[in-house]
Amino acid sequence: MPGTEERRLAEGVGRAIAKRRGACGLTQEQVAEHLGIGVEAVSRMERGVALPTVVRLGELAEIFGCNIADLVTETSSRASDQAHHLAQLLARMGSADRAMVVDIVETLASRLGKGK
C-alpha cells in the first residue's frame, strides 16, 4: 500500500474490524470461516496490512450486524463522521450518562480549542 493516507485508512478500518469482531464475541477463525478465507487474511485486515474490498466490507458488516459505513467512519478524521460516531455511542447510554459525556466533551473542547 503505497500512500500514507491509504495506510492510515487500512489501519483504521482494521481497528474497526477487530473492535466489531471482539464486540460480537467472535474469533478470527470464526470470521474467516464465515467469509470462506484463511485466518491469516483476517489477521492482515485487522492489522491494516490489507485493505478489504467494498464487497468484503459488506460481508463483514453483515457478520457484525452493522453498516459498511460504520467500519469506515469510525476511523475517519472528518468532523461530520466523528460526530456521527459519537452520536451512535451516546445513543447506547442512559440520559444521565449522556449528559455526563456531553459535559466532559464540552470541557475538553473548550480547553483544547484555545490552542488553535
mmCIF file of C-alpha atoms in Angstrom, residues 8-115:
data_model
loop_
_atom_site.group_PDB
_atom_site.id
_atom_site.type_symbol
_atom_site.label_atom_id
_atom_site.label_comp_id
_atom_site.label_asym_id
_atom_site.label_seq_id
_atom_site.Cartn_x
_atom_site.Cartn_y
_atom_site.Cartn_z
ATOM 1 C CA ARG A 8 -3.873 5.175 7.700
ATOM 2 C CA LEU A 9 -7.229 4.137 6.255
ATOM 3 C CA ALA A 10 -6.263 0.448 6.219
ATOM 4 C CA GLU A 11 -5.073 0.631 9.829
ATOM 5 C CA GLY A 12 -8.216 2.428 10.939
ATOM 6 C CA VAL A 13 -10.548 0.030 9.149
ATOM 7 C CA GLY A 14 -8.530 -2.848 10.600
ATOM 8 C CA ARG A 15 -9.022 -1.498 14.128
ATOM 9 C CA ALA A 16 -12.756 -1.125 13.483
ATOM 10 C CA ILE A 17 -12.979 -4.707 12.206
ATOM 11 C CA ALA A 18 -11.103 -6.044 15.230
ATOM 12 C CA LYS A 19 -13.269 -3.996 17.594
ATOM 13 C CA ARG A 20 -16.519 -5.134 15.979
ATOM 14 C CA ARG A 21 -15.341 -8.743 15.921
ATOM 15 C CA GLY A 22 -14.494 -8.600 19.617
ATOM 16 C CA ALA A 23 -17.809 -6.934 20.475
ATOM 17 C CA CYS A 24 -19.601 -9.797 18.707
ATOM 18 C CA GLY A 25 -17.573 -12.345 20.665
ATOM 19 C CA LEU A 26 -16.120 -13.862 17.505
ATOM 20 C CA THR A 27 -12.630 -15.195 16.934
ATOM 21 C CA GLN A 28 -10.600 -14.519 13.818
ATOM 22 C CA GLU A 29 -11.109 -18.181 12.962
ATOM 23 C CA GLN A 30 -14.890 -17.817 13.106
ATOM 24 C CA VAL A 31 -14.848 -14.703 10.917
ATOM 25 C CA ALA A 32 -12.529 -16.432 8.444
ATOM 26 C CA GLU A 33 -14.910 -19.392 8.294
ATOM 27 C CA HIS A 34 -17.915 -17.115 7.646
ATOM 28 C CA LEU A 35 -16.000 -15.403 4.839
ATOM 29 C CA GLY A 36 -14.500 -18.568 3.383
ATOM 30 C CA ILE A 37 -10.943 -17.250 3.729
ATOM 31 C CA GLY A 38 -7.908 -18.087 5.828
ATOM 32 C CA VAL A 39 -7.277 -16.787 9.328
ATOM 33 C CA GLU A 40 -4.151 -15.004 8.096
ATOM 34 C CA ALA A 41 -6.299 -12.934 5.697
ATOM 35 C CA VAL A 42 -8.484 -11.782 8.599
ATOM 36 C CA SER A 43 -5.373 -11.016 10.637
ATOM 37 C CA ARG A 44 -3.900 -8.978 7.759
ATOM 38 C CA MET A 45 -7.102 -6.920 7.514
ATOM 39 C CA GLU A 46 -7.185 -6.280 11.266
ATOM 40 C CA ARG A 47 -3.514 -5.253 11.322
ATOM 41 C CA GLY A 48 -4.064 -2.851 8.434
ATOM 42 C CA VAL A 49 -1.727 -4.751 6.130
ATOM 43 C CA ALA A 50 -4.559 -5.416 3.665
ATOM 44 C CA LEU A 51 -7.467 -3.079 2.933
ATOM 45 C CA PRO A 52 -10.678 -5.058 2.385
ATOM 46 C CA THR A 53 -12.661 -4.524 -0.798
ATOM 47 C CA VAL A 54 -16.105 -2.940 -0.646
ATOM 48 C CA VAL A 55 -17.643 -6.378 -1.197
ATOM 49 C CA ARG A 56 -15.623 -7.791 1.716
ATOM 50 C CA LEU A 57 -16.620 -4.819 3.897
ATOM 51 C CA GLY A 58 -20.248 -5.659 3.114
ATOM 52 C CA GLU A 59 -19.706 -9.256 4.178
ATOM 53 C CA LEU A 60 -18.014 -8.144 7.389
ATOM 54 C CA ALA A 61 -20.797 -5.658 8.129
ATOM 55 C CA GLU A 62 -23.349 -8.433 7.728
ATOM 56 C CA ILE A 63 -21.416 -10.685 10.127
ATOM 57 C CA PHE A 64 -21.091 -7.879 12.706
ATOM 58 C CA GLY A 65 -24.643 -6.564 12.282
ATOM 59 C CA CYS A 66 -23.560 -3.056 11.321
ATOM 60 C CA ASN A 67 -23.424 -0.856 8.227
ATOM 61 C CA ILE A 68 -20.458 -0.786 5.876
ATOM 62 C CA ALA A 69 -20.130 2.908 6.660
ATOM 63 C CA ASP A 70 -19.643 2.100 10.342
ATOM 64 C CA LEU A 71 -16.450 0.202 9.550
ATOM 65 C CA VAL A 72 -15.068 3.210 7.693
ATOM 66 C CA THR A 73 -16.474 6.265 9.508
ATOM 67 C CA GLU A 74 -15.374 5.122 12.962
ATOM 68 C CA THR A 75 -11.822 5.850 11.858
ATOM 69 C CA SER A 76 -12.467 8.933 9.738
ATOM 70 C CA SER A 77 -10.786 12.223 10.548
ATOM 71 C CA ARG A 78 -13.765 14.182 9.163
ATOM 72 C CA ALA A 79 -15.637 16.058 11.867
ATOM 73 C CA SER A 80 -19.035 15.002 10.495
ATOM 74 C CA ASP A 81 -18.070 11.308 10.576
ATOM 75 C CA GLN A 82 -16.688 11.665 14.083
ATOM 76 C CA ALA A 83 -19.881 13.407 15.198
ATOM 77 C CA HIS A 84 -21.939 10.567 13.734
ATOM 78 C CA HIS A 85 -19.809 8.024 15.591
ATOM 79 C CA LEU A 86 -20.192 9.935 18.856
ATOM 80 C CA ALA A 87 -23.966 10.110 18.312
ATOM 81 C CA GLN A 88 -24.069 6.319 17.937
ATOM 82 C CA LEU A 89 -22.097 5.882 21.149
ATOM 83 C CA LEU A 90 -24.313 8.334 23.023
ATOM 84 C CA ALA A 91 -27.471 6.593 21.785
ATOM 85 C CA ARG A 92 -26.457 3.479 23.731
ATOM 86 C CA MET A 93 -26.340 5.390 27.026
ATOM 87 C CA GLY A 94 -28.906 6.473 29.519
ATOM 88 C CA SER A 95 -29.851 10.116 29.915
ATOM 89 C CA ALA A 96 -27.597 10.811 32.904
ATOM 90 C CA ASP A 97 -24.569 9.167 31.280
ATOM 91 C CA ARG A 98 -25.139 11.081 28.027
ATOM 92 C CA ALA A 99 -25.283 14.351 29.959
ATOM 93 C CA MET A 100 -22.015 13.498 31.727
ATOM 94 C CA VAL A 101 -20.253 12.632 28.449
ATOM 95 C CA VAL A 102 -21.508 15.804 26.757
ATOM 96 C CA ASP A 103 -20.251 17.852 29.722
ATOM 97 C CA ILE A 104 -16.829 16.201 29.503
ATOM 98 C CA VAL A 105 -16.619 16.766 25.746
ATOM 99 C CA GLU A 106 -17.663 20.414 26.127
ATOM 100 C CA THR A 107 -14.984 20.954 28.786
ATOM 101 C CA LEU A 108 -12.312 19.302 26.650
ATOM 102 C CA ALA A 109 -13.361 21.181 23.519
ATOM 103 C CA SER A 110 -13.236 24.467 25.393
ATOM 104 C CA ARG A 111 -9.781 23.827 26.799
ATOM 105 C CA LEU A 112 -8.260 22.249 23.694
ATOM 106 C CA GLY A 113 -9.877 24.758 21.336
ATOM 107 C CA LYS A 114 -7.942 27.613 22.959
ATOM 108 C CA GLY A 115 -4.718 26.311 21.419
#
